[in-house]
Coordinates of C-alpha atoms in Angstrom, one line a residue:
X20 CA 10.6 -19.9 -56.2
X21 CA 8.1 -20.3 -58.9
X22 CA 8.2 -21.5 -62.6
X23 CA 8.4 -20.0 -65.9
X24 CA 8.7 -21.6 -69.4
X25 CA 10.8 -21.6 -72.0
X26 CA 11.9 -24.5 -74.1
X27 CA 15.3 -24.2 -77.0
X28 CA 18.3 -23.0 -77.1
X29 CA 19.5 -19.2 -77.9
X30 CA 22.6 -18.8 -80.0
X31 CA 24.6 -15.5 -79.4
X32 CA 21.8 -14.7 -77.6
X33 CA 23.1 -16.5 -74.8
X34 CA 26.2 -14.8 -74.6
X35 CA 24.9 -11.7 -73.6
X36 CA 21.5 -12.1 -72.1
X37 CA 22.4 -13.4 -69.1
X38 CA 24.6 -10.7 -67.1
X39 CA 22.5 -8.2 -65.6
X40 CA 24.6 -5.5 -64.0
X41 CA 24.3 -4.6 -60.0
X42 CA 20.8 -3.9 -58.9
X43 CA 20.0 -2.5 -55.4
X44 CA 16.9 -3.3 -53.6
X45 CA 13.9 -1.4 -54.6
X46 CA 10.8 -0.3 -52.6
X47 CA 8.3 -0.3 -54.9
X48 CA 6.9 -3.4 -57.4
X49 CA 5.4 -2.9 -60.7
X50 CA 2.5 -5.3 -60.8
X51 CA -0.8 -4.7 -63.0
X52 CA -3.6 -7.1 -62.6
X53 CA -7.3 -7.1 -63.9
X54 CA -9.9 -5.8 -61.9
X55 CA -11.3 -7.1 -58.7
X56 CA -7.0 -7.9 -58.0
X57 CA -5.4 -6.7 -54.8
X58 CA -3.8 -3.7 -55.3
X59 CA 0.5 -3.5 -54.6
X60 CA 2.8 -0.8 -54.0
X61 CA 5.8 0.5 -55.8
X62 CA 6.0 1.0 -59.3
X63 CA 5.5 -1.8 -61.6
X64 CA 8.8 -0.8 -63.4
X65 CA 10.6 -2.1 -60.7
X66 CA 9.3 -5.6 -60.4
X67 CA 9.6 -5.6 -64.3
X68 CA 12.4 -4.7 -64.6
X69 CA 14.0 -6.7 -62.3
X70 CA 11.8 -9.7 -63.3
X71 CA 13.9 -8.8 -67.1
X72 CA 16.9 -9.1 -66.0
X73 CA 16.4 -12.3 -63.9
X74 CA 15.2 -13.6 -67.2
X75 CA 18.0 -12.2 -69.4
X76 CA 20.3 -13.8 -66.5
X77 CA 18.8 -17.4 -67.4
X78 CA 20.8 -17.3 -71.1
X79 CA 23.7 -17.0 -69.3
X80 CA 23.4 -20.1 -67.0
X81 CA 23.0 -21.8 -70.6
X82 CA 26.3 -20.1 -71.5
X83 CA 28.2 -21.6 -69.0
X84 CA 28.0 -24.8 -70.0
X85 CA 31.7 -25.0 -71.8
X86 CA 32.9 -24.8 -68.1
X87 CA 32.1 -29.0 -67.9
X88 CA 29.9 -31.3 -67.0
X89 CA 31.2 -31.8 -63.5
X90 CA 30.4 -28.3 -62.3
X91 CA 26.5 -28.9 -64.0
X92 CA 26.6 -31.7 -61.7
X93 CA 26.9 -29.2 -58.6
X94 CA 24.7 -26.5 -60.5
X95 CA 21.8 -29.3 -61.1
X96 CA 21.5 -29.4 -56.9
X97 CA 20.6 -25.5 -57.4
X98 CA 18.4 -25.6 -59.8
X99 CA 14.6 -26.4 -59.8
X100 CA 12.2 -28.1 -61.9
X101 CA 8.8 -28.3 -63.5
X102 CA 6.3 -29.9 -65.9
X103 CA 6.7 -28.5 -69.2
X104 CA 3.2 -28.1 -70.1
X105 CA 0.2 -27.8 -68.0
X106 CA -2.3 -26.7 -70.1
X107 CA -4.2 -27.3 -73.3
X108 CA -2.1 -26.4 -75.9
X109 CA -2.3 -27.3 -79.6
X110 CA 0.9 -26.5 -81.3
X111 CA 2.7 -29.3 -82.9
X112 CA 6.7 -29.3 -83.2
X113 CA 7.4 -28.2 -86.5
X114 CA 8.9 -30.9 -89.7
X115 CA 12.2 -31.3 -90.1
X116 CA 14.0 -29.0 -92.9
X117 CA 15.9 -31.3 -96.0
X118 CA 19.0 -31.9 -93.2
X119 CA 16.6 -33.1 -90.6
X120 CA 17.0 -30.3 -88.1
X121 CA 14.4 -28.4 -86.1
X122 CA 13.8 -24.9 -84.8
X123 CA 14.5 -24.5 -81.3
X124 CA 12.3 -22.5 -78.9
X125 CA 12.7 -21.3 -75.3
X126 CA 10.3 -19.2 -74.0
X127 CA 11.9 -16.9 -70.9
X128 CA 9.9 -16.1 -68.3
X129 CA 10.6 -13.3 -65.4
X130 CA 8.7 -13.8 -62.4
X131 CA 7.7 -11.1 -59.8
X132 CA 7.2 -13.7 -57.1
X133 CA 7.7 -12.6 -53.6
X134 CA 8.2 -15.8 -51.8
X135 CA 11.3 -15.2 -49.5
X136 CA 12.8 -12.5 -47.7
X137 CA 15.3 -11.8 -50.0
X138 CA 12.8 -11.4 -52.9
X139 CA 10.1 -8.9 -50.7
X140 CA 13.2 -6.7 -49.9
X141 CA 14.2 -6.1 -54.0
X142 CA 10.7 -4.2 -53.8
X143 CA 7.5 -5.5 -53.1
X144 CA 5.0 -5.2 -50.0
X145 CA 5.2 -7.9 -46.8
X146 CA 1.5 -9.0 -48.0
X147 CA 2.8 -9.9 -51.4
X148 CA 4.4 -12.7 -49.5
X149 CA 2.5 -15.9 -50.5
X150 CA 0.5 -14.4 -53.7
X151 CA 0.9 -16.4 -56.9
X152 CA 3.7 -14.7 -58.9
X153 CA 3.1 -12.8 -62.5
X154 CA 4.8 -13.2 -65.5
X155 CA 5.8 -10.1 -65.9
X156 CA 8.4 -10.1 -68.8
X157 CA 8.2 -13.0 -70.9
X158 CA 10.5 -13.2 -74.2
X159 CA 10.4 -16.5 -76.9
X160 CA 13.9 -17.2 -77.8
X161 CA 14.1 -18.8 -81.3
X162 CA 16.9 -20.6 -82.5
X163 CA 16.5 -21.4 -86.3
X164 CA 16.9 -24.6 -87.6
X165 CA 20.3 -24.8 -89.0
X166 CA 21.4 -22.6 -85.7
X167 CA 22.6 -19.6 -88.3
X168 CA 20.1 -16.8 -86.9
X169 CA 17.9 -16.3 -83.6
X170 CA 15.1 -14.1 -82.8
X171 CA 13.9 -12.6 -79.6
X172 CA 10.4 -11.6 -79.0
X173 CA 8.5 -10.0 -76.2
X174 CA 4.5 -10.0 -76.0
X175 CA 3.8 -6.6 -73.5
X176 CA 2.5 -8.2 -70.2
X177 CA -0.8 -6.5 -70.4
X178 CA -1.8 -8.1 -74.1
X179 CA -5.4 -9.8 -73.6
X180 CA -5.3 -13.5 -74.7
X181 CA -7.0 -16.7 -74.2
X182 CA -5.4 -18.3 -71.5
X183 CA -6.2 -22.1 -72.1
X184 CA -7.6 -24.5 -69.1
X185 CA -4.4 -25.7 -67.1
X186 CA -3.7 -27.6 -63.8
X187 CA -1.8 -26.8 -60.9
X188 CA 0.8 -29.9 -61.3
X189 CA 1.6 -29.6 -57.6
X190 CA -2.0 -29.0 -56.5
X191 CA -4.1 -30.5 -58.7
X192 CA -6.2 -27.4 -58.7
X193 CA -7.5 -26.8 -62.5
X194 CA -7.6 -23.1 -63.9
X195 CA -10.4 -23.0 -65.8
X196 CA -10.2 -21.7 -69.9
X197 CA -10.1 -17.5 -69.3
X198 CA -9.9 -14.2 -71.2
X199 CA -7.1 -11.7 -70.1
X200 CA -4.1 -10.0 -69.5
X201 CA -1.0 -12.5 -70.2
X202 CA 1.1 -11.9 -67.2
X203 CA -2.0 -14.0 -65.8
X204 CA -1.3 -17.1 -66.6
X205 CA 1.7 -18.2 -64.8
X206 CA 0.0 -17.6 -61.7
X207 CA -2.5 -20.6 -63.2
X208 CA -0.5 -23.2 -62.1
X209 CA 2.8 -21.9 -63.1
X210 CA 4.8 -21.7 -66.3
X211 CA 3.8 -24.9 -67.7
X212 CA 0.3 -22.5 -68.4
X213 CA 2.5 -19.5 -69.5
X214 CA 3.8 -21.9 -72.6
X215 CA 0.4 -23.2 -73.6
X216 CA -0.7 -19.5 -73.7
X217 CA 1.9 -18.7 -76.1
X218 CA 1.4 -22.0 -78.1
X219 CA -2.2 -21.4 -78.7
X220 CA -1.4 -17.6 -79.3
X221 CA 0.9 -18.3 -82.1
X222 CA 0.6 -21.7 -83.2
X223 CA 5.1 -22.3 -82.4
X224 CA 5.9 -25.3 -80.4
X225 CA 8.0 -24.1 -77.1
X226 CA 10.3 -26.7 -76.4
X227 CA 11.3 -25.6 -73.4
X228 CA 11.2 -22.6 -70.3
X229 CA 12.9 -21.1 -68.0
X230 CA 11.4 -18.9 -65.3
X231 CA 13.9 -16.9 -63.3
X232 CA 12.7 -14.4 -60.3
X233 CA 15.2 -11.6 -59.0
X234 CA 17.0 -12.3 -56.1
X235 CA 19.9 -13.4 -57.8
X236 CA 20.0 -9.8 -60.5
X237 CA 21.7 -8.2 -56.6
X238 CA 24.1 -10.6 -57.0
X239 CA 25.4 -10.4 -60.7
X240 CA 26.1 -7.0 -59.1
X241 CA 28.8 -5.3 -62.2
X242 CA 30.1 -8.2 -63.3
X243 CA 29.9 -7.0 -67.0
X244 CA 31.3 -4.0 -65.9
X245 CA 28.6 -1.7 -68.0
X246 CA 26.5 -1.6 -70.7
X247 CA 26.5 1.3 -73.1
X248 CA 22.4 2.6 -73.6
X249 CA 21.4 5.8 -75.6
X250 CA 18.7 8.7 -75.0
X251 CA 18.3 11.4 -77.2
X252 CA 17.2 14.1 -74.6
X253 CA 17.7 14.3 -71.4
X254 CA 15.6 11.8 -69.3
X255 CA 14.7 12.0 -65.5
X256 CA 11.8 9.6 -64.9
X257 CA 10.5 10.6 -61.8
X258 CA 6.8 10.9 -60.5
X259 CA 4.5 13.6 -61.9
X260 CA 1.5 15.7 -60.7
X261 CA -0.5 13.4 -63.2
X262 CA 1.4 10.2 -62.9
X263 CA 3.3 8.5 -59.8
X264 CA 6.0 6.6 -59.4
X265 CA 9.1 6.3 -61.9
X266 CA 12.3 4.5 -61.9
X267 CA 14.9 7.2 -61.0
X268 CA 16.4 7.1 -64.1
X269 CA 18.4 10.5 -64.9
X270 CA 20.6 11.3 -67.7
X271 CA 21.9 13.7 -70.4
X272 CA 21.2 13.1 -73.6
X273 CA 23.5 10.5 -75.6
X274 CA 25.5 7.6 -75.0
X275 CA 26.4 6.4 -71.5
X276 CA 28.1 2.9 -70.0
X277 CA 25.3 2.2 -67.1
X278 CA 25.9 -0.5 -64.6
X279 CA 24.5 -1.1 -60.6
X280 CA 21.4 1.0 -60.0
X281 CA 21.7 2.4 -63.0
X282 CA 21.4 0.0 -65.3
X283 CA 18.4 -1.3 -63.0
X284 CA 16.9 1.8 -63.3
X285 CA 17.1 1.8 -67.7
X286 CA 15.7 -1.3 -67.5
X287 CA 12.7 -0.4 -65.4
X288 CA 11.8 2.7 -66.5
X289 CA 8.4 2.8 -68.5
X290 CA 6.9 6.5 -68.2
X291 CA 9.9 8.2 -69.6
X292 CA 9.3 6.1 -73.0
X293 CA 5.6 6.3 -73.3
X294 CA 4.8 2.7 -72.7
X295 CA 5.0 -1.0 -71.8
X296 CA 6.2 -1.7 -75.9
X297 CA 8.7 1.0 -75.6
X298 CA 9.8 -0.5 -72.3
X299 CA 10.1 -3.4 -74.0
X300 CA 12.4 -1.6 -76.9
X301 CA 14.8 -0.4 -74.1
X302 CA 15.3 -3.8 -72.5
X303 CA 16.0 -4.5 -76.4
X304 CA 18.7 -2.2 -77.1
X305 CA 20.2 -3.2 -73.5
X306 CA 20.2 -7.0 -74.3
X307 CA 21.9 -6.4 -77.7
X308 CA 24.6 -4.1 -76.3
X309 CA 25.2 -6.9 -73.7
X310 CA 25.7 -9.2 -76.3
X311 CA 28.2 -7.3 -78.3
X312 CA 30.0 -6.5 -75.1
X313 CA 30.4 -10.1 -73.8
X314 CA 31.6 -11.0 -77.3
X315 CA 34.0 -8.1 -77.0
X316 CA 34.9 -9.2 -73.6
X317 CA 35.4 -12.9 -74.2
X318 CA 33.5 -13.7 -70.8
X319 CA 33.8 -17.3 -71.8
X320 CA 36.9 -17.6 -71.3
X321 CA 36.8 -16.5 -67.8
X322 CA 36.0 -19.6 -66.2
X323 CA 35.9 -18.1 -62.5
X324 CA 33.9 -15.5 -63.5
X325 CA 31.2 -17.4 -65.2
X326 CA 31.1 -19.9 -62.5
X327 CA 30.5 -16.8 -59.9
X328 CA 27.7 -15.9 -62.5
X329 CA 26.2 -19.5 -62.6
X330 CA 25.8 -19.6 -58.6
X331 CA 24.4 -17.2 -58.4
X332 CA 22.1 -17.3 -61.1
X333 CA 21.3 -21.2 -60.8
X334 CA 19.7 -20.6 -57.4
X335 CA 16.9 -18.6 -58.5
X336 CA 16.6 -20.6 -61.5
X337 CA 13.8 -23.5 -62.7
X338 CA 13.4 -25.2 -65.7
X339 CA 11.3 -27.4 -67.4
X340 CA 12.3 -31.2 -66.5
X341 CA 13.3 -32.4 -70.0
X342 CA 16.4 -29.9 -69.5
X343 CA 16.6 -30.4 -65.8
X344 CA 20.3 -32.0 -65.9
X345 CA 23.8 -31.2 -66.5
X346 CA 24.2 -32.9 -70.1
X347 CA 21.4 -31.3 -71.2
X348 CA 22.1 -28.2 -69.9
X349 CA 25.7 -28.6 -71.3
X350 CA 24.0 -29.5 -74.7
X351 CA 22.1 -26.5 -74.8
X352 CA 25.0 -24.7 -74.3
X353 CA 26.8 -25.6 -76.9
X354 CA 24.1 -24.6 -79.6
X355 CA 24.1 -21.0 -78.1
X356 CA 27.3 -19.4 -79.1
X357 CA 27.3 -20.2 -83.1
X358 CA 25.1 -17.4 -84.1
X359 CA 26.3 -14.0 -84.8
X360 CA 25.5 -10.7 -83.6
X361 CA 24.0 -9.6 -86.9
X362 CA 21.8 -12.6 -87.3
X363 CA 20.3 -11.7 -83.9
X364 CA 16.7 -9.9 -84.2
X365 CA 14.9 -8.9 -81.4
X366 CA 11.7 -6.9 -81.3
X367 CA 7.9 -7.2 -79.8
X368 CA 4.7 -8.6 -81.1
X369 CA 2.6 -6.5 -83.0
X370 CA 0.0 -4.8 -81.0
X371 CA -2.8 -2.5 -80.8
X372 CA -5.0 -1.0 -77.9
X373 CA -7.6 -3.1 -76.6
X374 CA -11.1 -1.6 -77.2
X375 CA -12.5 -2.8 -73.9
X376 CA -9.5 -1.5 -71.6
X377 CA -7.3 1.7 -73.0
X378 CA -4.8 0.2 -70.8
X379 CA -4.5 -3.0 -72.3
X380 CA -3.3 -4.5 -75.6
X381 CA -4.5 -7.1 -78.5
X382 CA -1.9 -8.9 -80.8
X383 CA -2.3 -6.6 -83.9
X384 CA -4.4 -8.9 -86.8
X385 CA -2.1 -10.0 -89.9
X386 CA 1.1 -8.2 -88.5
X387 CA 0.9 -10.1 -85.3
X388 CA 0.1 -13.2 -87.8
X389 CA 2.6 -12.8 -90.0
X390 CA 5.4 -13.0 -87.3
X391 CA 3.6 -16.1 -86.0
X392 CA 4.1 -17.5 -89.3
X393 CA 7.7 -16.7 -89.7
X394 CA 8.5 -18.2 -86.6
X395 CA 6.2 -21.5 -87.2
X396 CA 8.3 -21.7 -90.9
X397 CA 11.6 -20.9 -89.3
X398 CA 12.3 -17.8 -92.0
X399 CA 15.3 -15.4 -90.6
X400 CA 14.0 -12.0 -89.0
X401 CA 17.2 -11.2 -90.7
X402 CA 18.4 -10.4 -94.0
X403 CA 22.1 -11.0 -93.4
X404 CA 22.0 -14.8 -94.3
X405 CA 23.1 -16.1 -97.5
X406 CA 20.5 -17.4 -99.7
X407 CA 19.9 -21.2 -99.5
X408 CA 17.7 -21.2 -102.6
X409 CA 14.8 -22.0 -100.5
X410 CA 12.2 -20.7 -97.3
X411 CA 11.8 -22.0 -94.3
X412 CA 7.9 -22.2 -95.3
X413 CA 8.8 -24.2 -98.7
X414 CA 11.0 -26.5 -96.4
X415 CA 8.3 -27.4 -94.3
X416 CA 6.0 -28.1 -97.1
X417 CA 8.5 -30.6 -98.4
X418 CA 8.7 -32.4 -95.0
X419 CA 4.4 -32.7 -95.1
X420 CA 3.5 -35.9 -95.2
X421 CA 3.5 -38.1 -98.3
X422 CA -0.1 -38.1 -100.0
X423 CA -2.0 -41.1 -99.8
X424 CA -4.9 -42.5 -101.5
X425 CA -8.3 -42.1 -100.1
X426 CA -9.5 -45.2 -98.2
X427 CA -13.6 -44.3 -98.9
X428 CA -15.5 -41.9 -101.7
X429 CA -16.1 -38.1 -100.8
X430 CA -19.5 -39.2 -100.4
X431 CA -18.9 -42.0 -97.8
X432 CA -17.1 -40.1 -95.9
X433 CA -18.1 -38.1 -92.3
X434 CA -16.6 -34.4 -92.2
X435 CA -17.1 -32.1 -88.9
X436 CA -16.6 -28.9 -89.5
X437 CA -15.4 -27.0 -86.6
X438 CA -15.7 -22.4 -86.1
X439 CA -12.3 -21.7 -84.6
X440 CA -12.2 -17.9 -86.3
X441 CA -12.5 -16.2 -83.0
X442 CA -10.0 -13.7 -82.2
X443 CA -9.3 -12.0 -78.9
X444 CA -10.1 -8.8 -81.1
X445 CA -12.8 -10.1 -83.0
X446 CA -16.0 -12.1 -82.7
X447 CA -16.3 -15.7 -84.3
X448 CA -17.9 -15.6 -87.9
X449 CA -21.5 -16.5 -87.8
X450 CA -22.2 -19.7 -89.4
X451 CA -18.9 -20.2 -90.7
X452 CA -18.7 -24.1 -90.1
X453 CA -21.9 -24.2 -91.8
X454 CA -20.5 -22.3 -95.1
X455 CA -17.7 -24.4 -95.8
X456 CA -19.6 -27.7 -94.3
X457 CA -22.1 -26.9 -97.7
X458 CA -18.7 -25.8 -99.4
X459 CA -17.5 -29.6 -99.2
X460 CA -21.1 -31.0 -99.8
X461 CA -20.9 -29.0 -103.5
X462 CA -17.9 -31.1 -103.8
X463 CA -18.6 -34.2 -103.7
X464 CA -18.7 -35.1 -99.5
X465 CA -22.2 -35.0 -98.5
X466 CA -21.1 -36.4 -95.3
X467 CA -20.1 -33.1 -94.3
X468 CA -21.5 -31.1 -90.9
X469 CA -21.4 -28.4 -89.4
X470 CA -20.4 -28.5 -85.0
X471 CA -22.2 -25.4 -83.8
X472 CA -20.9 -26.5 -80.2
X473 CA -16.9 -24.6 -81.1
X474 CA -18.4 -21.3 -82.1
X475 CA -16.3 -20.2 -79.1
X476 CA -13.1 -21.6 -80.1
X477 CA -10.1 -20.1 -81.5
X478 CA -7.3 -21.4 -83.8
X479 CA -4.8 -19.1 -85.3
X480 CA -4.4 -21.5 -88.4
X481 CA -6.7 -23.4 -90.3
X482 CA -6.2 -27.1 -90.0
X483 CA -7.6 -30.6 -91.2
X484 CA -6.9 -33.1 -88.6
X485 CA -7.9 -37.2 -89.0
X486 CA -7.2 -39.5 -85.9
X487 CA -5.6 -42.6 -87.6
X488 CA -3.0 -43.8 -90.2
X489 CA -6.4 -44.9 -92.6
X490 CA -7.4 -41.5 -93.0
X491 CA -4.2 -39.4 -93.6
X492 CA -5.6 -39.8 -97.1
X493 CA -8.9 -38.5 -96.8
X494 CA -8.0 -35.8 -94.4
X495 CA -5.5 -34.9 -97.4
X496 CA -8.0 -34.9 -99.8
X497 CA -10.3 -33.0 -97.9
X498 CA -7.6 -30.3 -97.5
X499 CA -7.0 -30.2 -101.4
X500 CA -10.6 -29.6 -102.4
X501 CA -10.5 -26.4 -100.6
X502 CA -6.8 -25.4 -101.2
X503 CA -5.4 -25.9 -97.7
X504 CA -1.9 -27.0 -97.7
X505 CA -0.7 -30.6 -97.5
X506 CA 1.4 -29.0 -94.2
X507 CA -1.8 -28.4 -92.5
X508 CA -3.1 -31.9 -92.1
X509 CA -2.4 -33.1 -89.1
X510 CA -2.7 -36.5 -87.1
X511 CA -4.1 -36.0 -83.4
X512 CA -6.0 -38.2 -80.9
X513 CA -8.1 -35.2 -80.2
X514 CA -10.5 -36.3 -83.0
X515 CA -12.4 -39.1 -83.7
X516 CA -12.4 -38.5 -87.4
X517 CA -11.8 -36.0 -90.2
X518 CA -12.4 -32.7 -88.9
X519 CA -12.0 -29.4 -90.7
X520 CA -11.0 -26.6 -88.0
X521 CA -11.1 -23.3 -89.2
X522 CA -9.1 -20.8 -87.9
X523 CA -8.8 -17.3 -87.7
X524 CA -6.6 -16.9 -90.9
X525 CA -10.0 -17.9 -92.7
X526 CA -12.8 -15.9 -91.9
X527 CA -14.6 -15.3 -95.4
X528 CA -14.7 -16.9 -98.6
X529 CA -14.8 -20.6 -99.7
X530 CA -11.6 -21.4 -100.7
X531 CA -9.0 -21.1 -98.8
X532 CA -6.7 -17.4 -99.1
X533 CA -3.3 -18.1 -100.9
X534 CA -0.5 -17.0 -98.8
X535 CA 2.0 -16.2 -100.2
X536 CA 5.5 -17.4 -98.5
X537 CA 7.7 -14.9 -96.3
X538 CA 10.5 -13.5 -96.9
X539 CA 13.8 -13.7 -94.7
X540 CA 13.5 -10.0 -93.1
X541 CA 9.8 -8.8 -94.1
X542 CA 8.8 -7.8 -91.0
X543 CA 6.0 -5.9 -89.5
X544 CA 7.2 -2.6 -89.3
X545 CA 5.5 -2.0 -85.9
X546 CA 7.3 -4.8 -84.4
X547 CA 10.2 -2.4 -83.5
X548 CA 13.1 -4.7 -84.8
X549 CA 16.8 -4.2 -83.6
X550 CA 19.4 -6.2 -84.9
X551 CA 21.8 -7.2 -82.6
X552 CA 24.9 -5.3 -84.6
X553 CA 22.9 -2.0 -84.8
X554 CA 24.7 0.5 -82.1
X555 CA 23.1 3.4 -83.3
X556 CA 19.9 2.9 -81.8
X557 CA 18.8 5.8 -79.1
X558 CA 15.6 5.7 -77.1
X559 CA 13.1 8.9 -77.5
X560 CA 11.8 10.8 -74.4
X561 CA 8.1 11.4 -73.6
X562 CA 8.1 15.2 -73.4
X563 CA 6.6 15.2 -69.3
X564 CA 10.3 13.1 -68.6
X565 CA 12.8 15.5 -70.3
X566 CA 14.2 18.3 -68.5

């Protein structure tokens, strides 16, 4: 079994993003790798799909917790564990809002691993046997801070990223640092890489993962009973002269219950709707009709049912460690169920085509960013919450840490200036360290220099960092001479003394850009937002798929 990451705890969420109706096993796998990667069979639907559902299953293990503490004893025996993090990540656990409570992330992982007989027979090749597995769906599961809204979000499996340097923690074998498709990196040394990905991508702390493969979607078989999904013309993904493969799917136009294969079958298909973000749409509209139907349902109340649901699900289950045992499981739990459906957003990253591969993806600039930044400041996806008089991104600024006085003079005092701007879309900014090293000199800190050896690093947010207690106050006075907030000064061993890392959110000018704060619900509007209460959403069909 492998590993996937995903740290927090999902409110409502959880009540309906774990029970995957009856899947049958499946020929084909839907795997896409870079070039010079074996080849597989099947579609790549299949595996994904599959891989989805195993992941949504994972919520509902959380779910389960209210059926006690003794049973999580037996479920802890099925369940495997890993390292939380195993690569170089930089993200730092966001502060505290005014009642001392913290966001909590998961990040959900489904893994097309092939590693047992059970798993080669959903739908993948005997050679597959034995190959490190793919993240193939992967979904961060936010949990705001006061546990009144949640947010889901997908990043399409072929977005190129920086995959940061991790180590095999069973192994020892280090991956070095690498630019490429995401689905990648769990097959660097497992999902402990996957979360310091996503950390470096978007600057959120991940708390905790979950990877989940799909032997255990057969057995959830129809225990929900259906799921009610929507096209607006009639659909039959099939293959075509131009393009092979295809989930099966067939269906009239409107609104059907679909369970077993044919629930499988939504959730894989991909060619019908146009693409891997439309894909990822579907498996959106699915999740959130689960959820309203559980609620409906009042699964939790069913304790033989959900502890049916729990076997099964725990054995193809892993974790991260710190969440590796009954209590904490059970604790999790319990800060699942609170949130309701209309404070439940799910949608997918921002994206646009990647200029070196048509068939690839980049996280699209300042909407990508701006997502990023409501999830680091905890601001609602939603507009359904009552105002509180105050943003998530003003609360963190409060929580910064109190200014102190300067221990030295600008002058006296050594400044490295560090070129993070690069992008996965874009180049880093010539001489840019250099700018704003001169920029500081103008101001008083002579001391200031330039480290032309990062030109190839990238940060997604600008940040001054200092090493020890003595020079929170210079490091904060650094960042007020160029405008940076107090909330982006940051203690780390990773430096040996104030250092001024610019990131990508700065790549011109001298000063830094004013931002102003988010707003609860000012999304991107190509992140393809559903709320969890909407049941009016209905998928579109690619013209080749209608009949």
């Amino acid at each position: 079994m492998t590993q996937s990451d995903v740290r927090g705890e999902v409110p409502a969420v959880e009540d309906t993003m774990s029970l995957a109706p009856k899947a049958p096993a499946t020929p084909g796998r839907d795997r896409r790798r870079t070039s010079g990667s074996p080849a597989r069979d099947g579609s790549r639907g299949g595996r994904r799909v599959l891989r989805w559902s195993a992941t949504a299953l994972s919520v509902v293990i959380l779910g389960t917790a209210g059926a006690g503490y003794l049973y999580y004893q037996h479920l802890n025996g099925n369940i495997q564990k890993g390292r939380r993090d195993i690569g170089d990540a930089k993200a730092q656990k966001s502060a505290a809002n005014a009642a001392g409570q913290t966001p909590l992330n998961i990040l959900l992982i489904g893994s097309d691993s092939r590693n047992s007989d059970e798993n080669v027979k959903l739908g993948g090749a005997k050679y597959d046997r034995g190959s490190p597995p793919l993240g193939d769906v992967q979904m961060l599961i936010h949990l705001s801070a006061d546990r009144k809204s949640a947010a889901m979000v997908s990043i399409p499996r072929d977005t190129r990223v920086d995959i940061p340097k991790c180590t095999d923690p069973k192994t020892g074998k280090v991956y070095p640092a690498t630019n490429t498709i995401i689905n990648e990196s769990l097959a660097r040394g497992g999902a402990g890489c996957t979360l310091a990905t996503w950390e470096n991508l978007t600057g959120v702390y991940i708390d905790h993962w979950i990877t989940i493969d799909f032997s255990g979607v057969v057995n959830m078989a129809d225990a929900i009973g259906g799921v009610d999904v929507c096209v607006k013309q009639n659909v039959w993904d099939r293959p075509t002269a131009a393009v092979p493969g295809g989930s099966g799917l067939k269906m009239t136009a409107g609104t059907h219950k679909v369970k077993g294969e044919e629930a499988l079958q939504w959730l894989r298909t991909r060619h019908a709707w146009g693409s891997d973000p439309l894909r990822a749409k579907a498996q959106h509209m699915y999740l959130n009709s689960m959820i309203r139907t559980l609620k409906g349902q009042n699964v939790f109340t069913d304790t033989g049912r959900l502890m049916d649901l729990a076997e099964a699900a725990t054995k193809s289950l892993t974790v991260s460690e710190e969440i590796g045992t009954p209590k904490k499981l059970y604790d999790l739990g319990m800060q699942l169920k609170s949130v309701p459906t209309d404070r439940i957003t799910s949608l997918t990253m921002p994206n646009v085509q990647d200029p070196q591969n048509k068939d690839h993806l980049l996280p699209d600039g300042a909407n990508a960013d701006t997502l990023w930044r409501m999830l680091r400041d905890d601001v609602p996806f939603d507009k359904n919450g009552k105002a509180s008089g105050t943003s998530g991104a003003k609360k963190t600024q409060v929580s910064a840490q109190p200014a102190k006085e300067p221990s030295v003079s600008p002058a006296s005092l050594g400044v490295l200036v560090r070129n993070a701007t690069r992008t996965a879309a874009e180049a880093p900014v010539p001489g840019r360290a250099r700018a704003l090293a001169q920029e500081l000199a103008a101001k008083g800190y002579t001391g200031a220099a330039a480290d032309s050896a990062t030109a190839a690093e990238s940060v997604e947010k600008t940040v001054v960092q200092y090493p020890s207690a003595d020079l929170q106050g210079d490091a904060q006075a650094v960042a007020k001479a160029l405008g940076i907030p107090a909330a982006q000064v940051k203690q780390t061993t990773e430096v040996s003394g104030v250092t001024l890392v610019v990131g990508s959110d700065w790549r011109d000018g001298t000063a830094y850009p004013k931002q102003s704060a988010p707003k609860a619900g000012d999304l991107p509007e190509n992140a393809d937002a559903i709320n969890g209460s909407d049941t009016k959403q209905c998928m579109d069909v690619y013209g080749p798929y209608r009949w």
